[in-house]
Amino acid sequence: MPGTGRQATTEELTAAHFADFVAEAHGGRRPFPWQQALLDRILTDGRWPDVIDVPTGLGKTTVLDVAVFVAALRPDLAPRRTFFVVDRRLVVDEAHEHATAIREALTGTAGPVCRAVADRLRAVGDPGEVLTVARMRGGVTWDRVWLERPDRHAIITGTIDQVGSRLLFRGYGVSEYARSIDAALVGTDSLIVVDEAHLATAFHTTVREAFDLDRWPIARRPVLITMSATNPADDDRPAASDIGTPTVHTISAADLDHPDAGQRLRAGKRLRLVQVDTNRRKAATEVPQVMADLAARLADRGVVAVVANTVARARAVPSPAHAGRSPLRHLLRASGPRAAAAPSPAHAGRSPLQQLAGEPLKSALSVIDPRGSVSIVTCTAAGIRSKRRPSVTGSREPVSIATSAWRPARS
């Protein structure tokens, strides 16, 4: 999607500058047609759609960029706080990194469009940051006062447990006297985007019903959006407001014609069931061996992700060329000086193995082998976003997946 090619000022900022905004914030990447169309639709309809139904691998996290840009253009259509909620810790981390890139672009010298957006978003009399970014999930710490100024725009990424408990006055680790404050920050003047919504039916159903009970809101009501590549049938989608058919935003012919999006949408996906004739006693060794053999046969087609449903099984998958050592250990040993060097500042005190275990697969591949020559990686279901294959490899090569029983992992 081409930009305007002109430097924007605060007065001149329009929807046509969105492509330049995304490019400045994310290293030159341009938005897909559906992303620009979402912005245009919100500005035209005067409201957000109830459902964002977009196939895997087309950058649904960019909804955060849309929210920030709408806030700059039409504050009346953009709640002050955007919550990106998903029941996957790794996805929370990836969305947090995306939001951090937006914040840095607004506070730095990313470009003229970002400066114009920052000027519009800056709260009156606030010399601090333009956009607050916070993350709420188990395994990390964050400030008890996670939002210093309620009048400042913010993006909060978090798991369903962390965000949902705060909305319902039962925040994890929140004192009795602070519960109402957190509930107000989540439940008023907020845009709540539920990613992977097909895995969080209980959450968004509960939230919608709670909002419906508030017949006479004294503050700006929250906006709830469900987002997934696997949405329920139209008749089963509850509308976010009023009564009637929910509004759904999805891709168009322009996405199919887009050189990158079209290739992702048309990528072939093959599935083959491999049944292992074994028993409970031998399954711990025979199933990993079958997975390893299948991965070895697929390795010449690109990166192969071997997804297991337990950490023990992932570690048990042997590498045919390195008997007795898991591919994970082999790749870390074979990655050369980079893996053996001292941890980077972002991973201080953590070994390469810990770095790998705590990063999305795309980052893990760069930690293991920056040259991109890795062919097999083993991990659990929580360690790979297998549904977003194009973004996993960072290339256009297909990703083959050898998997044992799939079990969604809690965040």
One Martini backbone bead per residue (centre of mass of N, CA, C, O) as a GRO file, in nm:
protein
  411
    1MET     BB    1   0.089   0.040   0.029
    2PRO     BB    2   0.099   0.345  -0.049
    3GLY     BB    3   0.198   0.649   0.017
    4THR     BB    4   0.231   0.997  -0.009
    5GLY     BB    5   0.538   1.125   0.002
    6ARG     BB    6   0.472   1.319   0.243
    7GLN     BB    7   0.501   1.543   0.480
    8ALA     BB    8   0.364   1.554   0.795
    9THR     BB    9   0.129   1.725   0.976
   10THR     BB   10  -0.094   1.777   1.212
   11GLU     BB   11  -0.305   1.903   1.006
   12GLU     BB   12  -0.252   1.680   0.754
   13LEU     BB   13  -0.345   1.431   0.876
   14THR     BB   14  -0.422   1.111   0.726
   15ALA     BB   15  -0.507   0.801   0.610
   16ALA     BB   16  -0.274   0.809   0.388
   17HIS     BB   17  -0.039   0.792   0.626
   18PHE     BB   18  -0.035   0.499   0.737
   19ALA     BB   19   0.188   0.362   0.573
   20ASP     BB   20   0.412   0.550   0.683
   21PHE     BB   21   0.378   0.482   0.980
   22VAL     BB   22   0.447   0.181   0.962
   23ALA     BB   23   0.725   0.214   0.827
   24GLU     BB   24   0.858   0.386   1.056
   25ALA     BB   25   0.797   0.174   1.297
   26HIS     BB   26   0.885  -0.110   1.096
   27GLY     BB   27   1.127  -0.088   0.884
   28GLY     BB   28   0.934  -0.045   0.602
   29ARG     BB   29   0.675  -0.172   0.645
   30ARG     BB   30   0.378  -0.248   0.484
   31PRO     BB   31   0.058  -0.256   0.461
   32PHE     BB   32  -0.205  -0.429   0.417
   33PRO     BB   33  -0.507  -0.392   0.278
   34TRP     BB   34  -0.678  -0.472   0.534
   35GLN     BB   35  -0.550  -0.256   0.721
   36GLN     BB   36  -0.634  -0.004   0.567
   37ALA     BB   37  -0.939  -0.081   0.555
   38LEU     BB   38  -0.988  -0.067   0.859
   39LEU     BB   39  -0.937   0.228   0.894
   40ASP     BB   40  -1.144   0.330   0.686
   41ARG     BB   41  -1.392   0.198   0.821
   42ILE     BB   42  -1.386   0.343   1.092
   43LEU     BB   43  -1.408   0.633   0.972
   44THR     BB   44  -1.679   0.579   0.819
   45ASP     BB   45  -1.862   0.429   1.049
   46GLY     BB   46  -1.778   0.516   1.356
   47ARG     BB   47  -1.659   0.215   1.409
   48TRP     BB   48  -1.592  -0.087   1.521
   49PRO     BB   49  -1.563  -0.397   1.466
   50ASP     BB   50  -1.646  -0.702   1.610
   51VAL     BB   51  -1.481  -0.857   1.378
   52ILE     BB   52  -1.163  -1.018   1.299
   53ASP     BB   53  -1.130  -1.200   0.985
   54VAL     BB   54  -0.809  -1.338   0.953
   55PRO     BB   55  -0.574  -1.495   0.826
   56THR     BB   56  -0.297  -1.643   0.858
   57GLY     BB   57  -0.010  -1.425   0.836
   58LEU     BB   58  -0.147  -1.100   0.824
   59GLY     BB   59  -0.108  -0.910   1.077
   60LYS     BB   60  -0.301  -0.861   1.344
   61THR     BB   61  -0.118  -0.674   1.527
   62THR     BB   62  -0.178  -0.406   1.357
   63VAL     BB   63  -0.417  -0.307   1.529
   64LEU     BB   64  -0.238  -0.119   1.701
   65ASP     BB   65  -0.178   0.088   1.481
   66VAL     BB   66  -0.469   0.160   1.426
   67ALA     BB   67  -0.540   0.266   1.708
   68VAL     BB   68  -0.332   0.497   1.711
   69PHE     BB   69  -0.425   0.641   1.448
   70VAL     BB   70  -0.715   0.694   1.529
   71ALA     BB   71  -0.644   0.869   1.775
   72ALA     BB   72  -0.518   1.096   1.593
   73LEU     BB   73  -0.774   1.148   1.407
   74ARG     BB   74  -1.017   1.003   1.611
   75PRO     BB   75  -1.078   1.020   1.937
   76ASP     BB   76  -1.387   0.928   1.937
   77LEU     BB   77  -1.290   0.618   1.820
   78ALA     BB   78  -1.053   0.604   2.052
   79PRO     BB   79  -0.954   0.462   2.299
   80ARG     BB   80  -0.703   0.510   2.535
   81ARG     BB   81  -0.707   0.192   2.586
   82THR     BB   82  -0.520  -0.096   2.477
   83PHE     BB   83  -0.612  -0.443   2.472
   84PHE     BB   84  -0.407  -0.733   2.431
   85VAL     BB   85  -0.564  -1.050   2.426
   86VAL     BB   86  -0.404  -1.369   2.516
   87ASP     BB   87  -0.357  -1.736   2.555
   88ARG     BB   88  -0.032  -1.644   2.509
   89ARG     BB   89   0.274  -1.563   2.600
   90LEU     BB   90   0.425  -1.530   2.326
   91VAL     BB   91   0.216  -1.336   2.205
   92VAL     BB   92   0.243  -1.121   2.415
   93ASP     BB   93   0.542  -1.062   2.355
   94GLU     BB   94   0.509  -0.985   2.058
   95ALA     BB   95   0.310  -0.752   2.107
   96HIS     BB   96   0.499  -0.593   2.290
   97GLU     BB   97   0.716  -0.539   2.077
   98HIS     BB   98   0.530  -0.389   1.885
   99ALA     BB   99   0.449  -0.163   2.085
  100THR     BB  100   0.738  -0.065   2.141
  101ALA     BB  101   0.793   0.032   1.852
  102ILE     BB  102   0.581   0.253   1.858
  103ARG     BB  103   0.686   0.413   2.098
  104GLU     BB  104   0.969   0.472   1.982
  105ALA     BB  105   0.865   0.623   1.730
  106LEU     BB  106   0.718   0.854   1.902
  107THR     BB  107   0.998   0.936   2.072
  108GLY     BB  108   1.163   0.972   1.823
  109THR     BB  109   1.314   0.969   1.473
  110ALA     BB  110   1.142   0.811   1.250
  111GLY     BB  111   0.935   1.049   1.147
  112PRO     BB  112   0.693   1.269   1.042
  113VAL     BB  113   0.441   1.099   1.108
  114CYS     BB  114   0.511   1.022   1.399
  115ARG     BB  115   0.527   1.315   1.497
  116ALA     BB  116   0.233   1.387   1.435
  117VAL     BB  117   0.106   1.172   1.614
  118ALA     BB  118   0.241   1.259   1.881
  119ASP     BB  119   0.120   1.546   1.891
  120ARG     BB  120  -0.180   1.440   1.914
  121LEU     BB  121  -0.140   1.244   2.175
  122ARG     BB  122  -0.045   1.443   2.363
  123ALA     BB  123  -0.081   1.542   2.668
  124VAL     BB  124  -0.168   1.790   2.853
  125GLY     BB  125   0.111   1.861   3.043
  126ASP     BB  126   0.292   1.612   2.921
  127PRO     BB  127   0.643   1.528   2.930
  128GLY     BB  128   0.621   1.249   2.863
  129GLU     BB  129   0.520   0.991   2.725
  130VAL     BB  130   0.294   0.913   2.477
  131LEU     BB  131   0.326   0.589   2.520
  132THR     BB  132   0.208   0.327   2.701
  133VAL     BB  133   0.376   0.015   2.793
  134ALA     BB  134   0.237  -0.306   2.886
  135ARG     BB  135   0.282  -0.620   3.075
  136MET     BB  136   0.066  -0.922   3.135
  137ARG     BB  137   0.227  -1.196   3.289
  138GLY     BB  138   0.358  -1.473   3.362
  139GLY     BB  139   0.711  -1.441   3.458
  140VAL     BB  140   0.669  -1.134   3.506
  141THR     BB  141   0.729  -0.793   3.575
  142TRP     BB  142   0.539  -0.515   3.717
  143ASP     BB  143   0.410  -0.239   3.795
  144ARG     BB  144   0.166  -0.163   4.004
  145VAL     BB  145   0.173   0.110   3.845
  146TRP     BB  146   0.101   0.059   3.511
  147LEU     BB  147  -0.047   0.353   3.515
  148GLU     BB  148   0.037   0.672   3.567
  149ARG     BB  149  -0.163   0.795   3.333
  150PRO     BB  150  -0.497   0.796   3.234
  151ASP     BB  151  -0.452   1.030   2.996
  152ARG     BB  152  -0.277   0.821   2.860
  153HIS     BB  153  -0.178   0.645   2.615
  154ALA     BB  154  -0.228   0.277   2.575
  155ILE     BB  155  -0.056  -0.048   2.576
  156ILE     BB  156  -0.186  -0.373   2.666
  157THR     BB  157  -0.043  -0.682   2.732
  158GLY     BB  158  -0.223  -1.000   2.786
  159THR     BB  159  -0.370  -1.225   2.959
  160ILE     BB  160  -0.667  -1.339   3.054
  161ASP     BB  161  -0.614  -1.360   3.356
  162GLN     BB  162  -0.503  -1.071   3.406
  163VAL     BB  163  -0.724  -0.895   3.270
  164GLY     BB  164  -0.987  -1.033   3.368
  165SER     BB  165  -0.942  -1.000   3.676
  166ARG     BB  166  -0.946  -0.689   3.672
  167LEU     BB  167  -1.227  -0.646   3.551
  168LEU     BB  168  -1.347  -0.841   3.809
  169PHE     BB  169  -1.201  -0.750   4.085
  170ARG     BB  170  -0.941  -0.996   4.069
  171GLY     BB  171  -0.648  -0.927   4.075
  172TYR     BB  172  -0.345  -1.034   4.050
  173GLY     BB  173  -0.182  -0.897   4.324
  174VAL     BB  174  -0.421  -0.720   4.417
  175SER     BB  175  -0.537  -0.513   4.618
  176GLU     BB  176  -0.829  -0.432   4.760
  177TYR     BB  177  -0.792  -0.108   4.702
  178ALA     BB  178  -0.701  -0.156   4.379
  179ARG     BB  179  -0.924  -0.300   4.216
  180SER     BB  180  -1.100  -0.060   4.117
  181ILE     BB  181  -0.881   0.072   3.947
  182ASP     BB  182  -0.826  -0.158   3.748
  183ALA     BB  183  -1.119  -0.190   3.653
  184ALA     BB  184  -1.141   0.098   3.535
  185LEU     BB  185  -0.903   0.080   3.328
  186VAL     BB  186  -1.034  -0.165   3.173
  187GLY     BB  187  -1.367  -0.076   3.178
  188THR     BB  188  -1.269   0.211   3.060
  189ASP     BB  189  -1.170   0.353   2.786
  190SER     BB  190  -1.159   0.073   2.602
  191LEU     BB  191  -0.973  -0.162   2.398
  192ILE     BB  192  -1.064  -0.505   2.343
  193VAL     BB  193  -0.845  -0.750   2.215
  194VAL     BB  194  -0.918  -1.083   2.109
  195ASP     BB  195  -0.705  -1.320   2.059
  196GLU     BB  196  -0.776  -1.621   1.979
  197ALA     BB  197  -1.099  -1.649   2.033
  198HIS     BB  198  -1.150  -1.964   2.003
  199LEU     BB  199  -0.990  -1.992   2.303
  200ALA     BB  200  -1.202  -1.748   2.447
  201THR     BB  201  -1.514  -1.774   2.496
  202ALA     BB  202  -1.558  -1.726   2.800
  203PHE     BB  203  -1.442  -1.443   2.810
  204HIS     BB  204  -1.611  -1.282   2.591
  205THR     BB  205  -1.882  -1.359   2.712
  206THR     BB  206  -1.845  -1.235   2.994
  207VAL     BB  207  -1.784  -0.946   2.903
  208ARG     BB  208  -2.044  -0.889   2.751
  209GLU     BB  209  -2.236  -0.939   2.991
  210ALA     BB  210  -2.114  -0.723   3.173
  211PHE     BB  211  -2.174  -0.483   2.983
  212ASP     BB  212  -2.489  -0.528   2.971
  213LEU     BB  213  -2.533  -0.454   3.283
  214ASP     BB  214  -2.444  -0.161   3.193
  215ARG     BB  215  -2.692   0.065   3.141
  216TRP     BB  216  -2.543   0.330   3.305
  217PRO     BB  217  -2.289   0.474   3.207
  218ILE     BB  218  -2.032   0.712   3.339
  219ALA     BB  219  -1.850   0.607   3.108
  220ARG     BB  220  -1.668   0.497   2.869
  221ARG     BB  221  -1.717   0.239   2.685
  222PRO     BB  222  -1.619  -0.047   2.589
  223VAL     BB  223  -1.436  -0.224   2.330
  224LEU     BB  224  -1.511  -0.534   2.166
  225ILE     BB  225  -1.278  -0.764   2.005
  226THR     BB  226  -1.263  -1.025   1.781
  227MET     BB  227  -0.972  -1.238   1.694
  228SER     BB  228  -0.933  -1.459   1.405
  229ALA     BB  229  -0.880  -1.749   1.191
  230THR     BB  230  -1.118  -1.903   1.386
  231ASN     BB  231  -1.426  -1.843   1.340
  232PRO     BB  232  -1.735  -1.850   1.385
  233ALA     BB  233  -2.027  -1.854   1.291
  234ASP     BB  234  -2.232  -1.600   1.226
  235ASP     BB  235  -2.468  -1.691   1.425
  236ASP     BB  236  -2.242  -1.710   1.679
  237ARG     BB  237  -2.194  -1.401   1.672
  238PRO     BB  238  -2.170  -1.160   1.889
  239ALA     BB  239  -2.261  -0.855   1.945
  240ALA     BB  240  -2.118  -0.564   2.085
  241SER     BB  241  -2.382  -0.401   1.991
  242ASP     BB  242  -2.669  -0.437   2.041
  243ILE     BB  243  -2.894  -0.578   1.794
  244GLY     BB  244  -2.748  -0.815   1.576
  245THR     BB  245  -2.536  -0.822   1.329
  246PRO     BB  246  -2.221  -0.852   1.311
  247THR     BB  247  -1.928  -0.699   1.238
  248VAL     BB  248  -1.702  -0.783   0.964
  249HIS     BB  249  -1.353  -0.812   0.912
  250THR     BB  250  -1.176  -0.868   0.604
  251ILE     BB  251  -1.070  -0.972   0.326
  252SER     BB  252  -0.967  -0.915  -0.015
  253ALA     BB  253  -0.869  -0.900  -0.338
  254ALA     BB  254  -0.619  -0.725  -0.268
  255ASP     BB  255  -0.476  -0.948  -0.106
  256LEU     BB  256  -0.454  -1.161  -0.334
  257ASP     BB  257  -0.281  -0.946  -0.516
  258HIS     BB  258  -0.069  -0.942  -0.322
  259PRO     BB  259   0.252  -1.050  -0.319
  260ASP     BB  260   0.255  -1.149  -0.014
  261ALA     BB  261  -0.034  -1.220   0.074
  262GLY     BB  262  -0.101  -1.410  -0.164
  263GLN     BB  263   0.116  -1.623  -0.102
  264ARG     BB  264   0.007  -1.699   0.177
  265LEU     BB  265  -0.287  -1.775   0.090
  266ARG     BB  266  -0.172  -1.997  -0.139
  267ALA     BB  267  -0.043  -2.180   0.039
  268GLY     BB  268   0.038  -2.492   0.090
  269LYS     BB  269  -0.146  -2.753   0.283
  270ARG     BB  270  -0.033  -3.045   0.442
  271LEU     BB  271  -0.176  -3.367   0.556
  272ARG     BB  272  -0.041  -3.638   0.766
  273LEU     BB  273  -0.110  -3.946   0.900
  274VAL     BB  274   0.080  -4.090   1.173
  275GLN     BB  275   0.093  -4.415   1.289
  276VAL     BB  276   0.189  -4.561   1.598
  277ASP     BB  277   0.301  -4.884   1.679
  278THR     BB  278   0.230  -4.888   2.020
  279ASN     BB  279   0.293  -4.837   2.363
  280ARG     BB  280   0.310  -4.694   2.664
  281ARG     BB  281   0.609  -4.784   2.725
  282LYS     BB  282   0.730  -4.701   2.420
  283ALA     BB  283   0.636  -4.408   2.343
  284ALA     BB  284   0.874  -4.228   2.457
  285THR     BB  285   1.065  -4.339   2.205
  286GLU     BB  286   0.905  -4.399   1.935
  287VAL     BB  287   0.768  -4.130   1.867
  288PRO     BB  288   1.023  -3.950   1.845
  289GLN     BB  289   1.151  -4.118   1.615
  290VAL     BB  290   0.932  -4.070   1.403
  291MET     BB  291   0.954  -3.763   1.403
  292ALA     BB  292   1.253  -3.750   1.318
  293ASP     BB  293   1.227  -3.897   1.048
  294LEU     BB  294   1.026  -3.700   0.921
  295ALA     BB  295   1.201  -3.443   0.951
  296ALA     BB  296   1.440  -3.544   0.777
  297ARG     BB  297   1.268  -3.568   0.509
  298LEU     BB  298   1.182  -3.242   0.523
  299ALA     BB  299   1.447  -3.058   0.540
  300ASP     BB  300   1.480  -2.976   0.221
  301ARG     BB  301   1.215  -2.759   0.238
  302GLY     BB  302   1.309  -2.639   0.516
  303VAL     BB  303   1.178  -2.558   0.796
  304VAL     BB  304   1.143  -2.774   1.084
  305ALA     BB  305   0.872  -2.832   1.306
  306VAL     BB  306   0.870  -3.001   1.615
  307VAL     BB  307   0.568  -3.083   1.775
  308ALA     BB  308   0.506  -3.111   2.117
  309ASN     BB  309   0.314  -3.176   2.424
  310THR     BB  310   0.603  -3.196   2.560
  311VAL     BB  311   0.912  -3.140   2.678
  312ALA     BB  312   1.017  -3.430   2.692
  313ARG     BB  313   0.951  -3.503   2.396
  314ALA     BB  314   1.116  -3.283   2.258
  315ARG     BB  315   1.392  -3.387   2.385
  316ALA     BB  316   1.363  -3.687   2.257
  317VAL     BB  317   1.421  -3.591   1.983
  318PRO     BB  318   1.623  -3.715   1.755
  319SER     BB  319   1.918  -3.695   1.569
  320PRO     BB  320   2.032  -3.885   1.318
  321ALA     BB  321   2.326  -3.733   1.310
  322HIS     BB  322   2.288  -3.715   1.654
  323ALA     BB  323   2.309  -3.936   1.851
  324GLY     BB  324   2.182  -3.857   2.179
  325ARG     BB  325   2.090  -3.577   2.058
  326SER     BB  326   1.920  -3.312   2.043
  327PRO     BB  327   1.852  -3.067   1.822
  328LEU     BB  328   1.868  -2.841   2.024
  329ARG     BB  329   2.158  -2.898   2.124
  330HIS     BB  330   2.297  -2.907   1.853
  331LEU     BB  331   2.232  -2.618   1.758
  332LEU     BB  332   2.373  -2.474   1.992
  333ARG     BB  333   2.658  -2.600   1.936
  334ALA     BB  334   2.657  -2.520   1.610
  335SER     BB  335   2.636  -2.187   1.628
  336GLY     BB  336   2.881  -2.091   1.768
  337PRO     BB  337   2.994  -1.803   1.915
  338ARG     BB  338   2.717  -1.676   1.969
  339ALA     BB  339   2.617  -1.890   2.182
  340ALA     BB  340   2.887  -1.874   2.367
  341ALA     BB  341   2.845  -1.608   2.439
  342ALA     BB  342   2.753  -1.357   2.598
  343PRO     BB  343   2.490  -1.225   2.699
  344SER     BB  344   2.272  -1.014   2.622
  345PRO     BB  345   2.118  -0.750   2.767
  346ALA     BB  346   1.826  -0.881   2.713
  347HIS     BB  347   1.972  -1.173   2.845
  348ALA     BB  348   2.065  -1.150   3.124
  349GLY     BB  349   2.153  -1.456   3.277
  350ARG     BB  350   2.106  -1.624   3.009
  351SER     BB  351   2.096  -1.884   2.831
  352PRO     BB  352   2.051  -1.999   2.518
  353LEU     BB  353   1.829  -2.195   2.607
  354GLN     BB  354   1.659  -1.980   2.753
  355GLN     BB  355   1.622  -1.796   2.516
  356LEU     BB  356   1.472  -1.999   2.339
  357ALA     BB  357   1.236  -2.063   2.544
  358GLY     BB  358   1.150  -1.728   2.553
  359GLU     BB  359   1.100  -1.729   2.238
  360PRO     BB  360   1.011  -1.692   1.949
  361LEU     BB  361   1.098  -1.867   1.675
  362LYS     BB  362   1.217  -1.639   1.511
  363SER     BB  363   1.423  -1.558   1.732
  364ALA     BB  364   1.549  -1.836   1.781
  365LEU     BB  365   1.683  -1.869   1.503
  366SER     BB  366   1.877  -1.622   1.541
  367VAL     BB  367   2.021  -1.739   1.789
  368ILE     BB  368   2.124  -2.001   1.667
  369ASP     BB  369   2.120  -1.896   1.338
  370PRO     BB  370   2.188  -1.616   1.151
  371ARG     BB  371   2.203  -1.771   0.859
  372GLY     BB  372   1.952  -1.981   0.829
  373SER     BB  373   2.048  -2.314   0.847
  374VAL     BB  374   1.827  -2.424   0.993
  375SER     BB  375   1.612  -2.729   0.987
  376ILE     BB  376   1.566  -2.818   1.301
  377VAL     BB  377   1.295  -2.783   1.545
  378THR     BB  378   1.213  -2.819   1.883
  379CYS     BB  379   0.883  -2.816   2.049
  380THR     BB  380   0.620  -2.689   2.183
  381ALA     BB  381   0.312  -2.556   2.147
  382ALA     BB  382   0.413  -2.281   2.295
  383GLY     BB  383   0.682  -2.245   2.091
  384ILE     BB  384   0.468  -2.225   1.846
  385ARG     BB  385   0.316  -2.053   1.563
  386SER     BB  386   0.197  -2.252   1.333
  387LYS     BB  387  -0.031  -2.059   1.203
  388ARG     BB  388   0.236  -1.847   1.136
  389ARG     BB  389   0.451  -1.933   0.918
  390PRO     BB  390   0.561  -1.681   0.763
  391SER     BB  391   0.668  -1.542   1.044
  392VAL     BB  392   0.868  -1.758   1.145
  393THR     BB  393   1.101  -1.747   0.913
  394GLY     BB  394   1.119  -1.474   0.735
  395SER     BB  395   1.013  -1.620   0.475
  396ARG     BB  396   0.900  -1.805   0.173
  397GLU     BB  397   0.931  -2.062   0.299
  398PRO     BB  398   0.828  -2.350   0.382
  399VAL     BB  399   0.671  -2.514   0.663
  400SER     BB  400   0.732  -2.798   0.830
  401ILE     BB  401   0.523  -3.036   1.024
  402ALA     BB  402   0.590  -3.230   1.312
  403THR     BB  403   0.335  -3.396   1.507
  404SER     BB  404   0.183  -3.442   1.789
  405ALA     BB  405  -0.018  -3.406   2.017
  406TRP     BB  406  -0.252  -3.153   2.063
  407ARG     BB  407  -0.211  -2.891   2.326
  408PRO     BB  408  -0.320  -2.634   2.466
  409ALA     BB  409  -0.161  -2.366   2.619
  410ARG     BB  410  -0.124  -2.203   2.893
  411SER     BB  411  -0.071  -1.855   3.030
   0.00000   0.00000   0.00000
